[in-house]
PDB file of C-alpha atoms in Angstrom:
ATOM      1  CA  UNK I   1      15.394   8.621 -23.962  1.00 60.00           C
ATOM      2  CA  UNK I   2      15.492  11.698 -26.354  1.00 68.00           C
ATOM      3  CA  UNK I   3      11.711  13.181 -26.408  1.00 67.00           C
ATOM      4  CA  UNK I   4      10.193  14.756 -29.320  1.00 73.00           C
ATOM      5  CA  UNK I   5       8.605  17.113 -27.656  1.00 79.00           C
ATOM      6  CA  UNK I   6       8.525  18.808 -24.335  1.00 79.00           C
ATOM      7  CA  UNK I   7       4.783  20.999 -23.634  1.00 79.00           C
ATOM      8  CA  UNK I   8       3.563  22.797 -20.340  1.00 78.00           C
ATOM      9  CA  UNK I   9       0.323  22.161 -19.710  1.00 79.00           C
ATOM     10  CA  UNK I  10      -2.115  24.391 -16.950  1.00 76.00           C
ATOM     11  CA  UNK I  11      -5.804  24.741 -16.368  1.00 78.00           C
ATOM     12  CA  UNK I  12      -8.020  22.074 -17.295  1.00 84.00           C
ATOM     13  CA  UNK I  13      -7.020  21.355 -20.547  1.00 89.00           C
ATOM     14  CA  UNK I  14      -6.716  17.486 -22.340  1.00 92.00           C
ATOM     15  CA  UNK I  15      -3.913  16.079 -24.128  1.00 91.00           C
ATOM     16  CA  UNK I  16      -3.647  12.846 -26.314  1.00 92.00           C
ATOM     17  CA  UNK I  17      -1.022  11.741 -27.737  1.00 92.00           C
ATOM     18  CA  UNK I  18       2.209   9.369 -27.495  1.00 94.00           C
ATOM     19  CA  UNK I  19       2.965  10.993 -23.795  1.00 94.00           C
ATOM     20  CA  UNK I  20       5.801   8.898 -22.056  1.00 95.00           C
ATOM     21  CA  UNK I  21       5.549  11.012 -18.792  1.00 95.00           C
ATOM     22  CA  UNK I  22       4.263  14.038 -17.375  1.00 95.00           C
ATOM     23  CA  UNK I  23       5.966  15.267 -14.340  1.00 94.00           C
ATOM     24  CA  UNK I  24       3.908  18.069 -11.636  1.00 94.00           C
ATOM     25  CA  UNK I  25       5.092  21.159 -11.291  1.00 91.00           C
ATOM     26  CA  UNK I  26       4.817  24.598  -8.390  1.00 85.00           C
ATOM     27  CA  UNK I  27       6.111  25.250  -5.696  1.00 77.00           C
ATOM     28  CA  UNK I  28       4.237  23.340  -2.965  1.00 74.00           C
ATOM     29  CA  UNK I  29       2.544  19.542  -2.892  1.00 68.00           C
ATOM     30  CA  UNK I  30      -1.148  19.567  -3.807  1.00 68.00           C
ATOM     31  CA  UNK I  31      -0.520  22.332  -6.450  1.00 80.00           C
ATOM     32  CA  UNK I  32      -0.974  19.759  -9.513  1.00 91.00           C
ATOM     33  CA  UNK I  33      -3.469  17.524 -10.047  1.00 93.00           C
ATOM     34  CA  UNK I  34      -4.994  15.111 -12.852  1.00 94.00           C
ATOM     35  CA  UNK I  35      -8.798  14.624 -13.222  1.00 95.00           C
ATOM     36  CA  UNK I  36      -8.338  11.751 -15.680  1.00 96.00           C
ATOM     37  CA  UNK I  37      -5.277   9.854 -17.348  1.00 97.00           C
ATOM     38  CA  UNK I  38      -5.554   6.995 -19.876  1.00 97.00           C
ATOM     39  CA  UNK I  39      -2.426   4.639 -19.961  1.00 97.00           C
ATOM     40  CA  UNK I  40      -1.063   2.721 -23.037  1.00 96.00           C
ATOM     41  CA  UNK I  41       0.172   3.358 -26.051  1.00 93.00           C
ATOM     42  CA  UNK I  42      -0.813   5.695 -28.487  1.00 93.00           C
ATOM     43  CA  UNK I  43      -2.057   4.483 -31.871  1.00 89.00           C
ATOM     44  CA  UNK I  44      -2.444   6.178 -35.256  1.00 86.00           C
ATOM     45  CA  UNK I  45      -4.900   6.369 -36.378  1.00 88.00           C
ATOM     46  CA  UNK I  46      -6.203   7.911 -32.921  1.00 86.00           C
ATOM     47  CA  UNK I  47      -9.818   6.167 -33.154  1.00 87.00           C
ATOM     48  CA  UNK I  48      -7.673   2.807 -33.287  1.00 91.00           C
ATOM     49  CA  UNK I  49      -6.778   3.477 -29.863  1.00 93.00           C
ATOM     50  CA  UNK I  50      -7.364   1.660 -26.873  1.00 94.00           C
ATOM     51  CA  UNK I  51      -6.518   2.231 -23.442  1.00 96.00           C
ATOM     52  CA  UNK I  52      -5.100  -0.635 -20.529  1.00 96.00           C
ATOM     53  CA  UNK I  53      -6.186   1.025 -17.942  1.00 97.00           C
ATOM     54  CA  UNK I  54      -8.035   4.438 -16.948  1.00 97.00           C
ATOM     55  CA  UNK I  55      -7.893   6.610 -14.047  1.00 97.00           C
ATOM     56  CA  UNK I  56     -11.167   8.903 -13.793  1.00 96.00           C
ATOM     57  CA  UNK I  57     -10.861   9.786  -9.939  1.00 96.00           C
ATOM     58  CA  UNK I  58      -9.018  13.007  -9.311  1.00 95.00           C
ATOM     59  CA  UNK I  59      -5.203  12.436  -8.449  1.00 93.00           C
ATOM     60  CA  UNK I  60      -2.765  15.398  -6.905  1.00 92.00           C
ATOM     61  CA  UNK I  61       0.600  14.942  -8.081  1.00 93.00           C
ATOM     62  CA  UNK I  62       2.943  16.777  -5.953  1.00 92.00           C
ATOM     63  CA  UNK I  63       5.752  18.826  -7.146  1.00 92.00           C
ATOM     64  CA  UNK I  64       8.211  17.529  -9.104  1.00 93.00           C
ATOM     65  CA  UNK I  65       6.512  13.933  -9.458  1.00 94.00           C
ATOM     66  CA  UNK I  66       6.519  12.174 -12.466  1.00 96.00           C
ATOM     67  CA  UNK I  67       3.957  10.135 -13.822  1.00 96.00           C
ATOM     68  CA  UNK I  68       5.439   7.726 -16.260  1.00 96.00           C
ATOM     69  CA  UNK I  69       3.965   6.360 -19.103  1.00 91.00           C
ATOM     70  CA  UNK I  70       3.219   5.115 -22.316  1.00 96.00           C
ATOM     71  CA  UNK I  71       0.002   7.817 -21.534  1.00 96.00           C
ATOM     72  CA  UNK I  72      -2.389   8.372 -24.698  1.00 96.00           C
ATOM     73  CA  UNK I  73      -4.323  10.876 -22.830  1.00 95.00           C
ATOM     74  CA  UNK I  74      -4.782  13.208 -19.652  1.00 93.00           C
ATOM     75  CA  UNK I  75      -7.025  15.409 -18.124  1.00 95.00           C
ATOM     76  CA  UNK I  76      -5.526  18.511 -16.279  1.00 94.00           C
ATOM     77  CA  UNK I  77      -7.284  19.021 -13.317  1.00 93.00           C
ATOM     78  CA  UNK I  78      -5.429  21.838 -11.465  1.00 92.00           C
ATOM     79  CA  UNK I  79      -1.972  23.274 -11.546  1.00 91.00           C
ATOM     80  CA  UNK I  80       0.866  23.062 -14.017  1.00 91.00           C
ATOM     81  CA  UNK I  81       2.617  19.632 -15.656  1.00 92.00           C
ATOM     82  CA  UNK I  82       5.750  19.292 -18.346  1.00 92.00           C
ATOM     83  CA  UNK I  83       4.410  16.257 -20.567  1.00 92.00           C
ATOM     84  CA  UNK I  84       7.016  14.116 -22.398  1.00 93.00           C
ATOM     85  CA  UNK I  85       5.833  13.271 -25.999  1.00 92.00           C
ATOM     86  CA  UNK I  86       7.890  10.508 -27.416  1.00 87.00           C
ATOM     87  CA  UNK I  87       6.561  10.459 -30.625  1.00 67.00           C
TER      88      UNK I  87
END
């Protein structure tokens, strides 16, 4: 799949958009971690959108896990994550 986009992401920042994965990164498990992650696909206009399912308990991702998608938004908890925008 070619990706449109390719962002870092660290902190506790949010992101919304067409995301089709995000994938942990560090050096050690329990580095990354999401506090929240909304799955489905993105629509346009944005306040069209409706999630299939939501995640609002905090998840650690361990290094070099991917989280696949469609994802219209996530939460950042801790640590550092590539996300894959599609669109």
């Amino acid at each position: 799949m070619a990706y449109t986009t390719i962002a870092t992401s660290s902190g506790t920042n949010t992101y919304t958009g067409s995301i089709a994965k995000i994938q942990a990164l560090g050096a050690n498990d329990g580095e990354a971690s999401v506090s929240r992650i909304e799955f489905g696909p993105m629509t346009f206009p944005e306040s069209s959108y409706t999630p299939s399912s939501i995640i609002t308990t905090t998840v650690e991702v361990p290094a070099g896990h991917v989280i696949e998608g469609p994802i219209g938004r996530f939460k950042n908890a801790a640590g550092s994550f590539l996300i894959y925008f599609d669109q």
